[in-house]
mmCIF file of C-alpha atoms in Angstrom:
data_model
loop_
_atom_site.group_PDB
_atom_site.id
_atom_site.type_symbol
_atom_site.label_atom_id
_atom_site.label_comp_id
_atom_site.label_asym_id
_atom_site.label_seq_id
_atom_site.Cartn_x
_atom_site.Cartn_y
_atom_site.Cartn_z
ATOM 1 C CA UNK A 1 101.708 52.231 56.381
ATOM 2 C CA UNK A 2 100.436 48.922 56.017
ATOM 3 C CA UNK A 3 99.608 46.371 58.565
ATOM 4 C CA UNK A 4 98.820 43.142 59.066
ATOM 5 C CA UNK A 5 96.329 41.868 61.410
ATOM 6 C CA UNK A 6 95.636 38.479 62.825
ATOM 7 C CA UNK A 7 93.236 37.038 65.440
ATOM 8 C CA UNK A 8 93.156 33.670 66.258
ATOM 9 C CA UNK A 9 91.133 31.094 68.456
ATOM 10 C CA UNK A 10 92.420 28.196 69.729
ATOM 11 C CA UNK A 11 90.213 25.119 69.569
ATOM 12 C CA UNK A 12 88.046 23.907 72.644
ATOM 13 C CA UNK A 13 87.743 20.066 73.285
ATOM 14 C CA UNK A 14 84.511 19.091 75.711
ATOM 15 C CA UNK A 15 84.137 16.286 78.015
ATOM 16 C CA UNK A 16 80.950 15.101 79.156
ATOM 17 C CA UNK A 17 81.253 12.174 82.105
ATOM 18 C CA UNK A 18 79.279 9.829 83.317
ATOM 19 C CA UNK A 19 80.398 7.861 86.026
ATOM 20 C CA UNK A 20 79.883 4.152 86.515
ATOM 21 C CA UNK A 21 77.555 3.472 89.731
ATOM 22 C CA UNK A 22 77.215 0.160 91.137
ATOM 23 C CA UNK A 23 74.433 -0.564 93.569
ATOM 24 C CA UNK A 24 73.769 -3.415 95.595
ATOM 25 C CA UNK A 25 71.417 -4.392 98.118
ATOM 26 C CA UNK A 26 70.437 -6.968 99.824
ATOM 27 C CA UNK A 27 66.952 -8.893 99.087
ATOM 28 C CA UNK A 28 64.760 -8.736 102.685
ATOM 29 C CA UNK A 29 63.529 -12.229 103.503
ATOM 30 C CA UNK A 30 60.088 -13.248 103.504
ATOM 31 C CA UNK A 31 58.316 -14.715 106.745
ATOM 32 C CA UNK A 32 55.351 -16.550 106.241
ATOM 33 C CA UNK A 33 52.999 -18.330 108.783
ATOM 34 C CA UNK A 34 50.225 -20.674 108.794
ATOM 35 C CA UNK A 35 48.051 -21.292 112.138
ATOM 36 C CA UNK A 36 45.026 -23.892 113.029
ATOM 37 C CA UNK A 37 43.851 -23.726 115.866
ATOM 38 C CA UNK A 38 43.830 -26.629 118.641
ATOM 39 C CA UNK A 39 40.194 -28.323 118.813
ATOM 40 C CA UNK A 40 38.890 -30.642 121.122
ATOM 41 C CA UNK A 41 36.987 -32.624 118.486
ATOM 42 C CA UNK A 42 35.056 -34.841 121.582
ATOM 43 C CA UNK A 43 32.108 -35.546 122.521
ATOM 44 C CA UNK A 44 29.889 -37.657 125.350
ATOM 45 C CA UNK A 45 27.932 -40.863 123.746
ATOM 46 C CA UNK A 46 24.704 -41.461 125.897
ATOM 47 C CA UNK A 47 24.570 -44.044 128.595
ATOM 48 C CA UNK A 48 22.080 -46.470 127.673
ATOM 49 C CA UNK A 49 19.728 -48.923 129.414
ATOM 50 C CA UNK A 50 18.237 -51.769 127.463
ATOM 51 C CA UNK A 51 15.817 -53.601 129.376
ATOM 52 C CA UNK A 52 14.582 -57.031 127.751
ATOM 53 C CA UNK A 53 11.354 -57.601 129.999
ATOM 54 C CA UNK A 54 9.573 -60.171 127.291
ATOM 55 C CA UNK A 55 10.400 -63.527 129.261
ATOM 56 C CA UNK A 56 8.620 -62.332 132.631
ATOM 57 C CA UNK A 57 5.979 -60.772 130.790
ATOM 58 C CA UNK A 58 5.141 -63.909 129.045
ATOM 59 C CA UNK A 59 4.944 -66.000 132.367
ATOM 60 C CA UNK A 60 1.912 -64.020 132.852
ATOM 61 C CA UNK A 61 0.339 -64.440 129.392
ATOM 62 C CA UNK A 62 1.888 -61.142 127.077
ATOM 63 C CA UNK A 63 3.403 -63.054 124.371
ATOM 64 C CA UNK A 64 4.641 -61.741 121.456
ATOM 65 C CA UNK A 65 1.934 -62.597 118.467
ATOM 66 C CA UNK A 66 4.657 -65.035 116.601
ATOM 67 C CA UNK A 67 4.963 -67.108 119.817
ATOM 68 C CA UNK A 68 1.634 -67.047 120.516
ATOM 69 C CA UNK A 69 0.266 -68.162 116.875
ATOM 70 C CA UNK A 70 3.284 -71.439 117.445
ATOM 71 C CA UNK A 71 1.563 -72.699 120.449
ATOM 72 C CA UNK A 72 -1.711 -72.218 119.370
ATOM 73 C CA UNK A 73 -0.548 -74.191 116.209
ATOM 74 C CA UNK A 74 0.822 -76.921 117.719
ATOM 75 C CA UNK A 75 -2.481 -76.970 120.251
ATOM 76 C CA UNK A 76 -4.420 -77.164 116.821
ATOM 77 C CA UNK A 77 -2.364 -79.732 115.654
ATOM 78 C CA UNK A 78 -2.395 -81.696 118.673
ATOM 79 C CA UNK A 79 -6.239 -81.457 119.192
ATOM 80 C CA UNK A 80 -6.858 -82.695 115.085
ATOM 81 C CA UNK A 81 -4.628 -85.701 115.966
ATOM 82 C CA UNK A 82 -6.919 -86.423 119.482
ATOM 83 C CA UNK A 83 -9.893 -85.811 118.106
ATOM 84 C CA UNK A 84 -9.446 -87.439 114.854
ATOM 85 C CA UNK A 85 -8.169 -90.611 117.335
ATOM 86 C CA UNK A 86 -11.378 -90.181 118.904
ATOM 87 C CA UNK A 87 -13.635 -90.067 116.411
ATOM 88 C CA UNK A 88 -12.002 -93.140 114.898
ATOM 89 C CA UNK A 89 -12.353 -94.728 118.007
ATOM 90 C CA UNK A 90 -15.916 -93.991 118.330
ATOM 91 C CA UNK A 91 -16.671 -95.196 115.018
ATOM 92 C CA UNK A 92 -15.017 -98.533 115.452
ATOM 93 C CA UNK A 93 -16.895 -98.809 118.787
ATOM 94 C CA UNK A 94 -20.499 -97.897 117.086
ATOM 95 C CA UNK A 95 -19.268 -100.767 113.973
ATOM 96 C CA UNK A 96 -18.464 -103.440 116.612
ATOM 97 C CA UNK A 97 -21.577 -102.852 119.544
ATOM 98 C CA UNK A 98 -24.218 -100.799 118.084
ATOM 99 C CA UNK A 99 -26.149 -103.700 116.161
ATOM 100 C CA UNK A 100 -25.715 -106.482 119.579
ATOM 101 C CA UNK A 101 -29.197 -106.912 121.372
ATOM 102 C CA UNK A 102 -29.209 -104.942 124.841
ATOM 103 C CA UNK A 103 -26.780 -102.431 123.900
ATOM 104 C CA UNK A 104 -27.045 -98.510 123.711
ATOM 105 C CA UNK A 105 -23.919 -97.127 122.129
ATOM 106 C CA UNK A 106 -24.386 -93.734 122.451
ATOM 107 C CA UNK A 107 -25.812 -93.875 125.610
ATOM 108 C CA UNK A 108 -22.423 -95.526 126.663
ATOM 109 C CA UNK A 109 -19.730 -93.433 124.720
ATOM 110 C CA UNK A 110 -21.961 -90.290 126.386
ATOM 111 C CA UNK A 111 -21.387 -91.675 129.716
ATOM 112 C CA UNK A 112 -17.824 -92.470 128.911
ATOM 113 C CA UNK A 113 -17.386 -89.160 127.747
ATOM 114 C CA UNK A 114 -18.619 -87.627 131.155
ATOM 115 C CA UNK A 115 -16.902 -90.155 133.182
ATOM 116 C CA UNK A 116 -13.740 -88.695 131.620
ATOM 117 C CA UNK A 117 -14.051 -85.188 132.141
ATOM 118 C CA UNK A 118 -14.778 -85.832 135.783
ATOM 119 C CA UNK A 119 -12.251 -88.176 136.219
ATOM 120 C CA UNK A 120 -9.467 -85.487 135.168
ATOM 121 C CA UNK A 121 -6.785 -84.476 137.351
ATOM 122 C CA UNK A 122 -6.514 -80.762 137.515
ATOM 123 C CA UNK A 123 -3.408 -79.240 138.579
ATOM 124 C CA UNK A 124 -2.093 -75.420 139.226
ATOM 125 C CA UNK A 125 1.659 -75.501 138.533
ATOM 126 C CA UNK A 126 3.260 -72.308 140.479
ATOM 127 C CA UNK A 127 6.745 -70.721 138.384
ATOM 128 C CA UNK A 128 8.669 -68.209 139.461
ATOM 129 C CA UNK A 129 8.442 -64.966 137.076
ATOM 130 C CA UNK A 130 11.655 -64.486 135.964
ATOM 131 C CA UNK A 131 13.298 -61.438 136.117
ATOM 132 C CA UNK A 132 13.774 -58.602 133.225
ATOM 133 C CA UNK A 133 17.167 -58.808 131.455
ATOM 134 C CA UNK A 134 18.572 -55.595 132.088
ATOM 135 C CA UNK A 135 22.088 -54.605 130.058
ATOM 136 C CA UNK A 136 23.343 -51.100 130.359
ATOM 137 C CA UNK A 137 26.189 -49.312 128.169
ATOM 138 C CA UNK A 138 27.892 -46.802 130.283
ATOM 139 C CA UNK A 139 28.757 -43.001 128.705
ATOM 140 C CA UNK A 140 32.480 -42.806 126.965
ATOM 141 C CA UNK A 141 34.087 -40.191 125.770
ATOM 142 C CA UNK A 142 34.754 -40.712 121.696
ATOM 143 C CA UNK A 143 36.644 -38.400 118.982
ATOM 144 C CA UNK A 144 40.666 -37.028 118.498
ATOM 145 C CA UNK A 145 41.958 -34.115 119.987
ATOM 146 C CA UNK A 146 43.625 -31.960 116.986
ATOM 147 C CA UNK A 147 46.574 -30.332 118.648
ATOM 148 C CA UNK A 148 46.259 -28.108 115.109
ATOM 149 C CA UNK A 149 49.497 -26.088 113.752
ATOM 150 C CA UNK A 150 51.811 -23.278 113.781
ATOM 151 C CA UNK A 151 54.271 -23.345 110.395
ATOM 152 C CA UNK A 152 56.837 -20.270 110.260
ATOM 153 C CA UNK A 153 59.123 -20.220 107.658
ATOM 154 C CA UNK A 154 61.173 -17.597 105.967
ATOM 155 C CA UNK A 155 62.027 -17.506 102.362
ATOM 156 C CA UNK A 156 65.822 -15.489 102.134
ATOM 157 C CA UNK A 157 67.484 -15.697 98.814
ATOM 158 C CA UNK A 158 71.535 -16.760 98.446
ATOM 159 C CA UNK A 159 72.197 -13.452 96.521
ATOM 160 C CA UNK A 160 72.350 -10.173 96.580
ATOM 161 C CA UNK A 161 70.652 -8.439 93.707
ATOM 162 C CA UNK A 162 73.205 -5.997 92.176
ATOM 163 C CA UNK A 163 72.846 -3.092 88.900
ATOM 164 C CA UNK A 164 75.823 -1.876 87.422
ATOM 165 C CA UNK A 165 75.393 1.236 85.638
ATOM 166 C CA UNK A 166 78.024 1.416 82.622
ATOM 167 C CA UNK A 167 79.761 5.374 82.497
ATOM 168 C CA UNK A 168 80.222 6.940 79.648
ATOM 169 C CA UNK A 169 82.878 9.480 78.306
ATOM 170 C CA UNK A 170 81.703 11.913 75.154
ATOM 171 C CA UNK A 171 84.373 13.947 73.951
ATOM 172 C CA UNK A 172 83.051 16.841 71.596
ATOM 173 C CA UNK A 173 84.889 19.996 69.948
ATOM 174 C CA UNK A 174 83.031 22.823 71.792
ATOM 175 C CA UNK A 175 85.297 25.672 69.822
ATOM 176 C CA UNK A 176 86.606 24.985 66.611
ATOM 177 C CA UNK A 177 90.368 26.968 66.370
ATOM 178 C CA UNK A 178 89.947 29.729 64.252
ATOM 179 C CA UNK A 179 93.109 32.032 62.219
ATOM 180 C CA UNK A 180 92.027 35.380 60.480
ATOM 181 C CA UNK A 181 93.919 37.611 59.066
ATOM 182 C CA UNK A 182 93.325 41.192 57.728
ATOM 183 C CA UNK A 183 95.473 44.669 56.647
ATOM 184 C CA UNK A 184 94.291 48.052 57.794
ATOM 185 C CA UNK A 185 96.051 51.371 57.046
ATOM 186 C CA UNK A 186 97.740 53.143 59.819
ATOM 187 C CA UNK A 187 96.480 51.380 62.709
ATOM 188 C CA UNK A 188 95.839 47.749 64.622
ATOM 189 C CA UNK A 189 92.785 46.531 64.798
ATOM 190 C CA UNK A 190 92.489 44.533 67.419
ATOM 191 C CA UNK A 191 88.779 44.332 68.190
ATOM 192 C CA UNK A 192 87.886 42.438 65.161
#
């Protein structure tokens, strides 16, 4: 007898998932910090002492060489405009006397001459030395103290940084269905 075989498969539908993921964290904030240190930034000047000695050392003769070349000018001066006076003087006196009868001019400006030198008053004059000008600038204390620095500050942002990670579904036929059908004689085959 003749009979009918038939083997079938049903189809198989696969799913591969991927699920979504969403991860957020939170950005750490920053500190940063800038430091200078404190300095003194002071310092001492030198006392000083200025002592201006030049008036009593010229009561005794130390001049300085421009005061001394002024007085020795005006001495110059002084003795041109005497002497020149004298000499005129002279002259006149040998124009007017020198030819009379009896009369020896030089003889009497010589003894005028003389009688002048003796005749003059000498004098010391006694001063009292003046004393040095002395000026002194005390020590001060000059220059800013820097208190320097400390800056902190911390640099946080508003939001939180966040990745989304889109799923995914992928549907596939793993087994495709399947329907055979075949006749053997006598029996069932149903191993094939």
């Amino acid at each position: 007898m003749l009979r009918l075989n038939i083997r079938h498969t049903l189809p198989q539908i696969g799913i591969r998932t991927k699920l979504s993921t969403l991860e957020s964290h939170m950005v750490q904030p920053k500190a940063h910090s800038e430091y200078q240190a404190p300095r003194s930034n002071q310092s001492m000047t030198q006392a000083t002492i200025e002592i201006d000695s030049y008036q009593s050392r010229r009561s005794y003769g130390a001049r300085k060489d421009a005061d001394l070349v002024r007085e020795k000018a005006q001495e110059g001066f002084s003795d041109i405009r005497s002497t020149t006076s004298g000499h005129t003087q002279s002259a006149w006196s040998f124009i007017d006397n020198a030819a009379k009868r009896g009369t020896d001019e030089v003889a009497n400006q010589a003894k005028q001459d003389l009688s002048a030198e003796i005749s003059k008053t000498r004098h010391i004059e006694a001063q009292a030395i003046p004393d040095p000008e002395v000026r002194g600038v005390p020590a001060k204390l000059t220059g800013e103290i820097d208190p320097g620095y400390y800056k902190w500050n911390v640099d946080v942002q508003p939001k939180a940084e966040v990745e989304f990670n889109r799923g995914s579904v992928e549907i596939y036929m793993k087994q495709q269905g399947d329907l055979r059908q075949w006749t053997t004689e006598d029996r069932y085959d149903i191993y094939a």
